CSV table of C-alpha atoms and ligand atoms in Angstrom, one decimal:
chain,number,residue,atom,x,y,z
E,28,MET,CA,-100.0,50.8,10.4
E,29,SER,CA,-97.2,50.6,12.7
E,30,ARG,CA,-93.6,51.8,12.4
E,31,PHE,CA,-92.5,48.2,12.7
E,32,ASP,CA,-94.2,47.2,9.4
E,33,THR,CA,-91.1,48.0,7.5
E,34,TYR,CA,-87.6,46.8,8.6
E,35,PHE,CA,-85.3,49.1,10.2
E,36,LEU,CA,-82.3,48.4,12.6
E,37,MET,CA,-83.8,49.1,16.0
E,38,LYS,CA,-81.9,51.3,18.5
E,39,THR,CA,-82.2,50.6,22.3
E,40,GLU,CA,-84.9,53.2,22.6
E,41,ASP,CA,-87.2,51.4,20.0
E,42,VAL,CA,-87.1,48.0,21.5
E,43,ALA,CA,-89.4,48.3,24.5
E,44,GLU,CA,-92.1,50.0,22.3
E,45,TYR,CA,-91.6,47.0,19.9
E,46,VAL,CA,-92.0,44.4,22.6
E,47,GLN,CA,-95.2,46.1,23.8
E,48,GLU,CA,-96.7,46.2,20.4
E,49,LYS,CA,-95.8,42.6,19.5
E,50,LEU,CA,-96.4,40.6,22.7
E,51,SER,CA,-98.4,40.8,25.8
E,52,PHE,CA,-95.5,39.8,28.0
E,53,PHE,CA,-95.5,42.9,30.1
E,54,PRO,CA,-98.5,44.8,31.6
E,55,GLU,CA,-99.6,47.7,29.2
E,56,ASP,CA,-98.4,50.3,31.9
E,57,ALA,CA,-95.1,48.6,32.7
E,58,LYS,CA,-92.1,50.9,33.1
E,59,LEU,CA,-89.5,49.3,30.8
E,60,GLU,CA,-85.8,49.8,30.4
E,61,SER,CA,-83.8,48.4,27.4
E,62,LYS,CA,-80.2,47.7,27.0
E,63,GLU,CA,-78.0,46.5,24.1
E,64,ILE,CA,-76.2,43.5,25.6
E,65,GLY,CA,-74.7,41.7,22.4
E,66,ASP,CA,-71.2,40.7,22.3
E,67,GLY,CA,-71.3,38.3,19.3
E,68,ASN,CA,-70.0,38.8,15.9
E,69,LEU,CA,-73.3,39.1,14.0
E,70,ASN,CA,-76.4,40.5,15.7
E,71,TYR,CA,-77.8,43.0,18.1
E,72,VAL,CA,-79.2,41.7,21.2
E,73,PHE,CA,-81.5,43.8,23.6
E,74,ARG,CA,-82.7,43.0,27.0
E,75,VAL,CA,-86.0,44.7,28.0
E,76,LYS,CA,-86.8,44.7,31.7
E,77,ASP,CA,-89.7,45.6,33.7
E,78,VAL,CA,-88.2,48.0,36.4
E,79,GLU,CA,-90.7,47.2,39.0
E,80,THR,CA,-90.9,43.3,38.8
E,81,GLY,CA,-87.5,42.6,37.2
E,82,LYS,CA,-89.2,40.5,34.7
E,83,SER,CA,-87.3,40.5,31.4
E,84,ILE,CA,-87.1,39.4,27.8
E,85,ILE,CA,-84.6,39.3,25.0
E,86,VAL,CA,-84.9,40.6,21.5
E,87,LYS,CA,-82.2,39.6,18.9
E,88,GLN,CA,-82.3,41.5,15.7
E,89,ALA,CA,-80.3,40.9,12.5
E,90,ASP,CA,-78.9,43.5,10.2
E,91,GLU,CA,-77.4,42.7,6.8
E,92,ALA,CA,-74.0,44.1,7.9
E,93,LEU,CA,-72.1,42.0,10.5
E,94,ARG,CA,-71.0,43.6,13.8
E,95,ILE,CA,-67.5,42.0,13.4
E,96,SER,CA,-67.1,43.5,9.8
E,97,ALA,CA,-69.4,46.3,8.2
E,98,GLU,CA,-68.0,44.9,4.7
E,99,MET,CA,-69.4,41.4,5.4
E,100,LYS,CA,-73.1,41.3,4.4
E,101,ILE,CA,-75.3,38.2,4.9
E,102,SER,CA,-79.0,37.3,4.6
E,103,LYS,CA,-81.2,38.4,7.5
E,104,ASP,CA,-83.3,35.1,7.1
E,105,ARG,CA,-80.9,33.7,9.9
E,106,GLY,CA,-83.5,34.5,12.5
E,107,ARG,CA,-86.2,32.4,10.9
E,108,ILE,CA,-83.6,29.4,10.8
E,109,GLU,CA,-82.7,30.0,14.5
E,110,ALA,CA,-86.3,30.2,15.6
E,111,LYS,CA,-87.3,27.1,13.8
E,112,ILE,CA,-84.4,25.0,15.0
E,113,LEU,CA,-84.9,26.2,18.7
E,114,GLY,CA,-88.4,24.8,18.3
E,115,ILE,CA,-87.1,21.4,17.0
E,116,GLN,CA,-84.3,21.3,19.6
E,117,GLY,CA,-86.9,22.2,22.4
E,118,LYS,CA,-88.9,19.2,21.3
E,119,TYR,CA,-85.9,16.7,21.2
E,120,ALA,CA,-83.9,18.1,24.1
E,121,PRO,CA,-86.5,19.6,26.5
E,122,GLY,CA,-85.3,22.2,28.9
E,123,LEU,CA,-82.0,22.6,27.2
E,124,VAL,CA,-82.8,25.5,24.9
E,125,PRO,CA,-84.6,28.7,25.6
E,126,GLU,CA,-88.1,29.4,24.7
E,127,VAL,CA,-88.9,31.4,21.5
E,128,TYR,CA,-91.9,33.8,22.0
E,129,LEU,CA,-92.1,35.3,18.4
E,130,TYR,CA,-90.0,35.4,15.3
E,131,ASP,CA,-90.8,38.5,13.2
E,132,GLY,CA,-89.8,38.2,9.6
E,133,VAL,CA,-90.4,41.9,8.7
E,134,MET,CA,-88.1,43.2,11.4
E,135,CYS,CA,-85.9,40.0,11.3
E,136,ALA,CA,-86.1,40.0,15.1
E,137,LEU,CA,-86.4,37.1,17.4
E,138,THR,CA,-88.0,37.6,20.8
E,139,MET,CA,-87.2,34.9,23.4
E,140,GLN,CA,-86.7,33.9,27.0
E,141,ASP,CA,-84.0,35.8,29.0
E,142,MET,CA,-81.9,33.0,30.5
E,143,VAL,CA,-82.0,34.6,33.9
E,144,GLY,CA,-79.5,33.2,36.4
E,145,HIS,CA,-77.2,31.9,33.8
E,146,THR,CA,-73.9,33.1,32.7
E,147,MET,CA,-72.4,33.0,29.2
E,148,MET,CA,-70.2,29.9,29.6
E,149,ARG,CA,-67.1,31.4,27.9
E,150,THR,CA,-67.2,34.4,30.6
E,151,GLY,CA,-67.7,31.7,33.3
E,152,LEU,CA,-64.8,29.6,32.1
E,153,ILE,CA,-62.5,32.8,31.9
E,154,ASN,CA,-63.4,33.4,35.6
E,155,HIS,CA,-62.4,29.8,36.2
E,156,GLU,CA,-65.8,28.5,37.2
E,157,ILE,CA,-66.5,24.9,37.3
E,158,TYR,CA,-69.6,23.5,35.9
E,159,PRO,CA,-69.9,19.9,37.3
E,160,LEU,CA,-72.9,18.8,35.2
E,161,PHE,CA,-71.9,20.3,31.8
E,162,ALA,CA,-70.8,17.0,30.3
E,163,GLU,CA,-74.0,15.2,31.4
E,164,HIS,CA,-76.1,18.1,29.9
E,165,ILE,CA,-74.2,18.7,26.7
E,166,SER,CA,-74.0,15.0,25.8
E,167,THR,CA,-77.7,14.6,26.2
E,168,PHE,CA,-78.2,17.7,24.0
E,169,LEU,CA,-75.9,16.4,21.3
E,170,VAL,CA,-77.3,12.9,21.1
E,171,ASN,CA,-80.9,14.1,21.1
E,172,SER,CA,-80.7,17.1,18.8
E,173,LEU,CA,-78.5,15.3,16.4
E,174,LEU,CA,-79.2,11.6,16.2
E,175,LEU,CA,-83.1,12.2,16.2
E,176,THR,CA,-82.9,14.4,13.2
E,177,THR,CA,-81.0,11.9,11.0
E,178,ASP,CA,-82.3,9.5,8.4
E,179,VAL,CA,-81.7,6.7,10.9
E,180,VAL,CA,-84.6,7.9,12.9
E,181,MET,CA,-86.6,10.4,11.0
E,182,GLY,CA,-88.9,9.6,8.2
E,183,HIS,CA,-86.9,10.3,5.0
E,184,LYS,CA,-89.3,12.6,3.4
E,185,GLU,CA,-89.7,14.6,6.6
E,186,LYS,CA,-86.0,14.8,7.0
E,187,LYS,CA,-85.6,16.1,3.4
E,188,GLU,CA,-88.3,18.9,4.1
E,189,TYR,CA,-86.0,19.9,6.9
E,190,VAL,CA,-83.0,19.8,4.8
E,191,LYS,CA,-84.8,22.2,2.5
E,192,SER,CA,-85.9,24.7,5.1
E,193,PHE,CA,-82.5,24.7,6.6
E,194,ILE,CA,-80.6,25.7,3.5
E,195,ASN,CA,-78.5,28.4,4.9
E,196,PRO,CA,-76.0,29.6,2.2
E,197,ASP,CA,-74.7,32.7,3.6
E,198,LEU,CA,-73.9,31.3,7.1
E,199,CYS,CA,-72.6,28.2,5.6
E,200,GLU,CA,-70.2,30.2,3.4
E,201,ILE,CA,-68.8,31.9,6.5
E,202,SER,CA,-67.9,28.6,8.1
E,203,GLU,CA,-66.5,27.1,4.6
E,204,ASP,CA,-64.3,30.2,4.5
E,205,LEU,CA,-63.4,30.9,8.1
E,206,VAL,CA,-63.2,27.2,9.4
E,207,TYR,CA,-62.1,25.2,6.4
E,208,SER,CA,-60.1,27.5,4.1
E,209,GLU,CA,-58.5,30.7,5.4
E,210,PRO,CA,-56.7,29.3,8.4
E,211,PHE,CA,-54.6,27.3,5.9
E,212,ILE,CA,-54.4,29.8,2.9
E,213,ASP,CA,-54.9,33.5,4.0
E,214,TYR,CA,-56.4,34.6,0.7
E,215,ASN,CA,-58.6,37.1,2.1
E,216,HIS,CA,-55.9,38.6,4.3
E,217,ARG,CA,-58.1,38.7,7.4
E,218,ASN,CA,-56.4,36.0,9.6
E,219,ASN,CA,-55.2,37.3,13.0
E,220,VAL,CA,-51.9,35.7,13.6
E,221,PHE,CA,-50.2,36.5,16.9
E,222,PRO,CA,-46.9,38.0,16.0
E,223,ALA,CA,-44.7,35.9,18.3
E,224,ASN,CA,-46.2,32.7,16.4
E,225,LYS,CA,-45.8,34.1,12.9
E,226,GLU,CA,-43.2,31.7,11.8
E,227,PHE,CA,-44.7,28.8,13.6
E,228,VAL,CA,-47.9,29.3,11.8
E,229,GLN,CA,-46.3,29.6,8.5
E,230,LYS,CA,-44.5,26.3,8.9
E,231,GLU,CA,-47.2,24.4,10.7
E,232,LEU,CA,-50.3,25.6,8.8
E,233,TYR,CA,-49.6,27.7,5.7
E,234,ASP,CA,-46.8,25.5,4.3
E,235,ASP,CA,-48.2,22.0,5.4
E,236,LYS,CA,-49.6,20.7,2.1
E,237,ILE,CA,-50.5,17.4,3.7
E,238,LEU,CA,-52.7,19.2,6.2
E,239,HIS,CA,-54.2,21.2,3.4
E,240,LEU,CA,-55.3,18.1,1.6
E,241,GLU,CA,-57.1,16.7,4.7
E,242,ALA,CA,-58.6,20.1,5.3
E,243,ALA,CA,-60.0,20.1,1.7
E,244,LYS,CA,-61.4,16.5,2.1
E,245,CYS,CA,-63.2,17.6,5.4
E,246,LYS,CA,-64.5,20.9,3.9
E,247,PHE,CA,-66.2,18.8,1.0
E,248,ASP,CA,-67.7,16.5,3.6
E,249,PHE,CA,-68.9,19.4,5.7
E,250,MET,CA,-70.6,20.9,2.6
E,251,ASN,CA,-72.1,17.6,1.2
E,252,ASN,CA,-73.0,15.2,4.0
E,253,ALA,CA,-76.4,16.2,5.0
E,254,GLN,CA,-76.3,13.8,8.1
E,255,ALA,CA,-78.1,15.7,11.0
E,256,LEU,CA,-79.6,19.2,11.8
E,257,ILE,CA,-76.6,20.8,13.5
E,258,HIS,CA,-76.3,23.8,15.7
E,259,GLY,CA,-73.5,24.9,13.6
E,260,ASP,CA,-71.6,27.3,15.8
E,261,LEU,CA,-71.6,25.4,19.3
E,262,HIS,CA,-68.8,27.3,21.0
E,263,THR,CA,-69.0,28.3,24.6
E,264,GLY,CA,-70.4,31.7,23.7
E,265,SER,CA,-73.5,29.9,22.6
E,266,ILE,CA,-74.1,28.3,25.9
E,267,PHE,CA,-75.6,30.0,29.1
E,268,ILE,CA,-74.8,28.0,32.2
E,269,ASN,CA,-74.8,27.8,35.9
E,270,LYS,CA,-73.7,24.8,38.4
E,271,GLU,CA,-77.1,23.1,38.0
E,272,HIS,CA,-78.4,23.9,34.5
E,273,THR,CA,-77.4,24.7,31.0
E,274,TYR,CA,-79.0,26.4,28.0
E,275,ILE,CA,-77.8,26.0,24.4
E,276,PHE,CA,-78.8,28.9,22.2
E,277,ASP,CA,-77.8,31.0,19.2
E,278,PRO,CA,-78.1,28.2,16.4
E,279,GLU,CA,-78.3,30.6,13.4
E,280,PHE,CA,-75.6,28.6,11.7
E,281,ALA,CA,-77.8,25.5,11.6
E,282,PHE,CA,-78.1,23.3,8.6
E,283,TYR,CA,-77.8,19.6,7.8
E,284,ALA,CA,-74.3,18.5,8.1
E,285,PRO,CA,-72.0,16.0,9.8
E,286,MET,CA,-73.0,15.8,13.5
E,287,GLY,CA,-69.3,15.7,14.5
E,288,TYR,CA,-69.2,19.5,13.8
E,289,ASP,CA,-71.2,20.3,17.0
E,290,ILE,CA,-69.4,17.7,19.1
E,291,GLY,CA,-65.9,18.8,17.9
E,292,ASN,CA,-66.7,22.5,18.5
E,293,VAL,CA,-67.6,21.8,22.2
E,294,ILE,CA,-64.4,19.8,22.7
E,295,ALA,CA,-62.2,22.5,21.1
E,296,ASN,CA,-63.8,25.2,23.1
E,297,MET,CA,-63.4,23.3,26.4
E,298,PHE,CA,-59.6,23.1,25.7
E,299,PHE,CA,-59.4,26.9,25.2
E,300,ALA,CA,-60.6,27.1,28.8
E,301,TRP,CA,-57.8,24.7,29.9
E,302,CYS,CA,-55.3,27.0,28.1
E,303,ASN,CA,-56.6,30.1,29.8
E,304,GLY,CA,-56.5,28.5,33.3
E,305,ASP,CA,-53.1,27.1,32.7
E,306,ALA,CA,-51.6,30.4,31.5
E,307,THR,CA,-53.4,32.8,33.9
E,308,MET,CA,-54.2,31.1,37.2
E,309,GLU,CA,-51.7,31.9,40.0
E,310,ASP,CA,-52.9,29.6,42.9
E,311,SER,CA,-51.6,26.1,42.0
E,312,THR,CA,-54.4,24.3,43.8
E,313,GLU,CA,-57.1,26.2,42.2
E,314,LYS,CA,-55.3,25.8,38.9
E,315,GLU,CA,-55.1,22.1,39.2
E,316,GLU,CA,-58.8,21.9,40.2
E,317,PHE,CA,-60.0,24.1,37.2
E,318,CYS,CA,-57.5,22.6,34.6
E,319,GLY,CA,-58.2,19.2,35.7
E,320,TRP,CA,-61.9,19.6,35.4
E,321,THR,CA,-61.7,20.8,31.9
E,322,LEU,CA,-59.8,17.8,31.0
E,323,ASP,CA,-62.2,15.4,32.7
E,324,THR,CA,-65.1,17.2,31.1
E,325,ILE,CA,-63.5,16.6,27.6
E,326,GLU,CA,-63.2,13.0,28.3
E,327,GLU,CA,-66.6,12.7,29.8
E,328,ILE,CA,-68.3,14.5,26.9
E,329,VAL,CA,-66.8,12.0,24.4
E,330,ASP,CA,-67.5,8.9,26.7
E,331,GLN,CA,-71.1,10.0,27.6
E,332,PHE,CA,-71.9,11.0,24.1
E,333,ILE,CA,-70.8,7.4,22.9
E,334,ALA,CA,-72.8,5.7,25.7
E,335,LYS,CA,-75.8,7.7,25.2
E,336,PHE,CA,-75.8,7.6,21.4
E,337,LYS,CA,-75.8,3.8,21.6
E,338,VAL,CA,-78.8,3.6,23.9
E,339,SER,CA,-80.6,6.2,21.8
E,340,PHE,CA,-79.8,4.5,18.5
E,341,ARG,CA,-81.1,1.2,19.8
E,342,GLU,CA,-84.3,2.8,21.0
E,343,ASN,CA,-85.0,5.1,18.2
E,344,VAL,CA,-83.7,3.6,15.0
E,345,THR,CA,-86.5,3.2,12.3
E,346,ASP,CA,-84.7,2.7,9.1
E,347,THR,CA,-84.7,-1.0,8.0
E,348,MET,CA,-81.1,-1.1,6.8
E,349,ALA,CA,-79.8,0.9,9.7
E,350,LYS,CA,-80.9,-1.9,11.9
E,351,THR,CA,-78.3,-4.3,10.2
E,352,GLU,CA,-75.7,-5.7,12.6
E,353,GLY,CA,-72.6,-3.7,12.5
E,354,PHE,CA,-74.1,-0.5,11.0
E,355,MET,CA,-74.4,1.4,14.3
E,356,GLU,CA,-70.8,0.9,15.1
E,357,TRP,CA,-69.8,1.8,11.5
E,358,TYR,CA,-71.9,5.0,11.7
E,359,LEU,CA,-70.7,6.1,15.2
E,360,ASP,CA,-67.1,5.4,14.1
E,361,SER,CA,-67.7,8.0,11.3
E,362,ILE,CA,-69.1,10.4,13.8
E,363,LEU,CA,-66.1,10.2,16.1
E,364,ARG,CA,-63.7,10.6,13.1
E,365,ASP,CA,-65.6,13.8,12.1
E,366,THR,CA,-65.6,15.0,15.7
E,367,ALA,CA,-61.8,14.7,16.0
E,368,ALA,CA,-61.4,16.6,12.7
E,369,VAL,CA,-63.6,19.4,13.6
E,370,ALA,CA,-62.2,19.7,17.1
E,371,GLY,CA,-59.0,20.4,15.1
E,372,PHE,CA,-60.5,23.0,12.6
E,373,GLU,CA,-62.3,24.9,15.4
E,374,SER,CA,-59.0,24.9,17.4
E,375,ILE,CA,-57.0,26.3,14.6
E,376,ARG,CA,-59.5,28.7,13.2
E,377,ARG,CA,-60.2,30.4,16.6
E,378,THR,CA,-56.3,30.8,17.1
E,379,VAL,CA,-55.2,32.2,13.7
E,380,GLY,CA,-58.3,33.0,11.9
E,381,MET,CA,-60.7,36.1,11.7
E,382,ALA,CA,-62.9,35.4,14.8
E,383,ASN,CA,-60.8,34.7,17.8
E,384,VAL,CA,-61.8,33.7,21.4
E,385,LYS,CA,-61.1,35.7,24.6
E,386,ASP,CA,-59.8,32.7,26.3
E,387,ILE,CA,-56.7,32.9,24.2
E,388,THR,CA,-56.6,36.7,23.4
E,389,GLY,CA,-57.0,37.5,27.0
E,390,ILE,CA,-53.7,35.8,28.0
E,391,SER,CA,-51.7,38.9,28.4
E,392,ASP,CA,-48.3,37.4,29.0
E,393,GLU,CA,-46.9,37.1,25.5
E,394,LYS,CA,-44.8,34.0,26.1
E,395,LYS,CA,-47.6,32.1,27.8
E,396,ARG,CA,-50.0,33.0,24.9
E,397,ALA,CA,-47.6,32.0,22.3
E,398,ARG,CA,-47.1,28.6,24.2
E,399,ALA,CA,-50.9,28.0,24.5
E,400,GLU,CA,-51.4,28.7,20.7
E,401,ARG,CA,-48.6,26.3,19.9
E,402,ILE,CA,-50.0,23.5,22.0
E,403,ILE,CA,-53.4,24.2,20.4
E,404,ILE,CA,-52.1,24.0,16.8
E,405,THR,CA,-50.0,20.9,17.5
E,406,LEU,CA,-53.0,19.2,19.2
E,407,ALA,CA,-55.3,20.3,16.3
E,408,LYS,CA,-53.1,18.9,13.7
E,409,ASP,CA,-52.9,15.5,15.5
E,410,TYR,CA,-56.8,15.6,15.7
E,411,ILE,CA,-57.1,16.2,12.0
E,412,LEU,CA,-54.3,14.1,10.6
E,413,ASN,CA,-55.0,10.9,12.9
E,414,ARG,CA,-58.9,11.2,12.9
E,415,GLU,CA,-59.2,7.9,11.0
E,416,THR,CA,-57.2,5.8,13.4
E,417,SER,CA,-57.4,7.5,16.8
E,418,PHE,CA,-59.9,9.6,19.0
E,419,ARG,CA,-62.6,6.8,19.6
E,420,SER,CA,-62.7,7.4,23.4
E,421,GLY,CA,-62.3,10.1,26.0
E,422,ALA,CA,-59.1,8.6,27.1
E,423,ASP,CA,-57.7,9.1,23.5
E,424,TYR,CA,-58.4,12.8,23.7
E,425,ARG,CA,-56.7,13.0,27.1
E,426,ASP,CA,-53.7,11.3,25.9
E,427,ALA,CA,-53.3,13.5,22.8
E,428,ILE,CA,-53.7,16.6,25.0
E,429,GLN,CA,-51.1,15.5,27.4
E,430,LYS,CA,-48.7,14.7,24.5
E,431,ALA,CA,-49.1,18.2,22.9
E,432,ILE,CA,-48.7,20.0,26.3
E,433,ALA,CA,-45.5,18.1,27.0
E,434,LYS,CA,-44.0,19.3,23.8
E,435,PHE,CA,-43.9,23.0,24.9
P,30,SR1,C1,-68.1,36.6,10.5
P,30,SR1,S1,-68.8,35.8,11.8
P,30,SR1,C2,-67.4,35.1,12.7
P,30,SR1,C3,-67.8,33.9,13.5
P,30,SR1,O1,-68.7,34.3,14.5
P,30,SR1,C4,-69.7,33.4,14.7
P,30,SR1,O2,-69.8,33.1,16.1
P,30,SR1,C5,-69.3,32.2,13.9
P,30,SR1,O3,-68.3,31.2,14.7
P,30,SR1,C6,-68.4,32.7,12.8
P,30,SR1,O4,-67.6,31.8,12.1
P,31,MG,MG1,-73.1,33.1,17.6
C-alpha cells in the first residue's frame, strides 16, 4: 500500500517522495528539492532536482478544477492523452518532443524529461530573443506529426483506432467555446476586452454577422473533420526553445481535427511577438532586427511547411485514391485555407477572449496596446474572411500583415 494509490492533488513536498517511489531516476539517498513552476491555465507542474548533481525531472499533475478558473471542471484523463500523443510525435518527429518517463492514471500525473537549457518560447520572445532555426524546426514538426497521422499515409483502421483513443470531449469543448464562439458572442460573460477597445470590439467582432457565419462554418469543420492528430494548443507557451533546438510539448488538447489548427496557432502567436516588439522596444535597430525576424519567420514557416509537405506527401502517401493526380494540390489547398482561418481565430481569442497572452497584456502603454489589438483583429478578420482565395504562400501573409499595420 502506498499513499499514491488513491488520487490526491500533490503539494510541492509530496512530489520528491512520489518520484522516488515511482521511478529509479535518482539514487535512493539523493537529496531532492521540489518546486512548483507551472504558469499555464490548467495543470500543476513540479520540477524535482537532485541538489548535488543538478539532475532534474518534471511532474505534471492534473486536477479537475482548472488553475485559470476553479469553476471550470474537466476530465483528468488529459494526461493519458498527452502521454500517448507525445509517444507518437516522438516517433514521427524524433528529438522535437520531450521524453515521457511515466504516466500514472491513478495520480493523473505525467513524469517527463526536464527540457534543461531551453526557455519557454513566449518568455524568450517577450525578452525579444531571436531563434533563427525555429521555422526550420517547427515546419518539420508540423509536417511529420500531422501528415503522417492522416488517412493519406496511415492504415485507415489504425487511424480510426487513434481517432477513438484521442476522443477528448472536455478539452475540445474549451476550444469550441473559447476559440470559435465566445470571442464573437460573449454569452458566458468571460471575455476580457481591453476598455480602450470596447467600441472597436463591439463593431468589428460582436456586431459583424458575416464574420459570425464564417466562424460558425469553421467551428463545425473543427469539430467534424478528423483529418490529422493535432497538438491542439500549439502556442508559444507550448514550446521550449534555444538558438539551436526546439521542443514542442503540452499537447493535452490533442484530437483528430484539421491540421491547419496547429499551423494557424503558430502563425498567430508569432505575430503576437511582433506586436510586443513593435510596441515596447526602444532601440530602433534592435526593434527592426527582432520584428523583421518575426515576419521572416511567419513567411518561412508557411513556405517551408508547403515545401516539406509536398516532399513528404510524395514519399509517404499510401492511399490509392490519394495518389490521383491533382489530389495533393487540392488537399494542401484546403490545409492552407484552414491555416489562415485558425490564425485568425487564435489571434482574436487571445486578444478579447478569456485566455489572453502576455505578449499583448504586457504592453503597458495604453495607446500602444490598443493599436496592437486593432492591428491583430483587423488582420485576423482578413485571414478568416479571405481564407478561400488568399494565404497560399508566406508572401501572402507578409502582405496582409503589412496592410493591417498600415491602417493604424
Ligand atoms: C480554460 S483553459 C484556457 C486556455 O488555456 C490553454 O492553453 C488553452 O489554450 C485553453 O484554451
Ligand atoms: Mg497548455
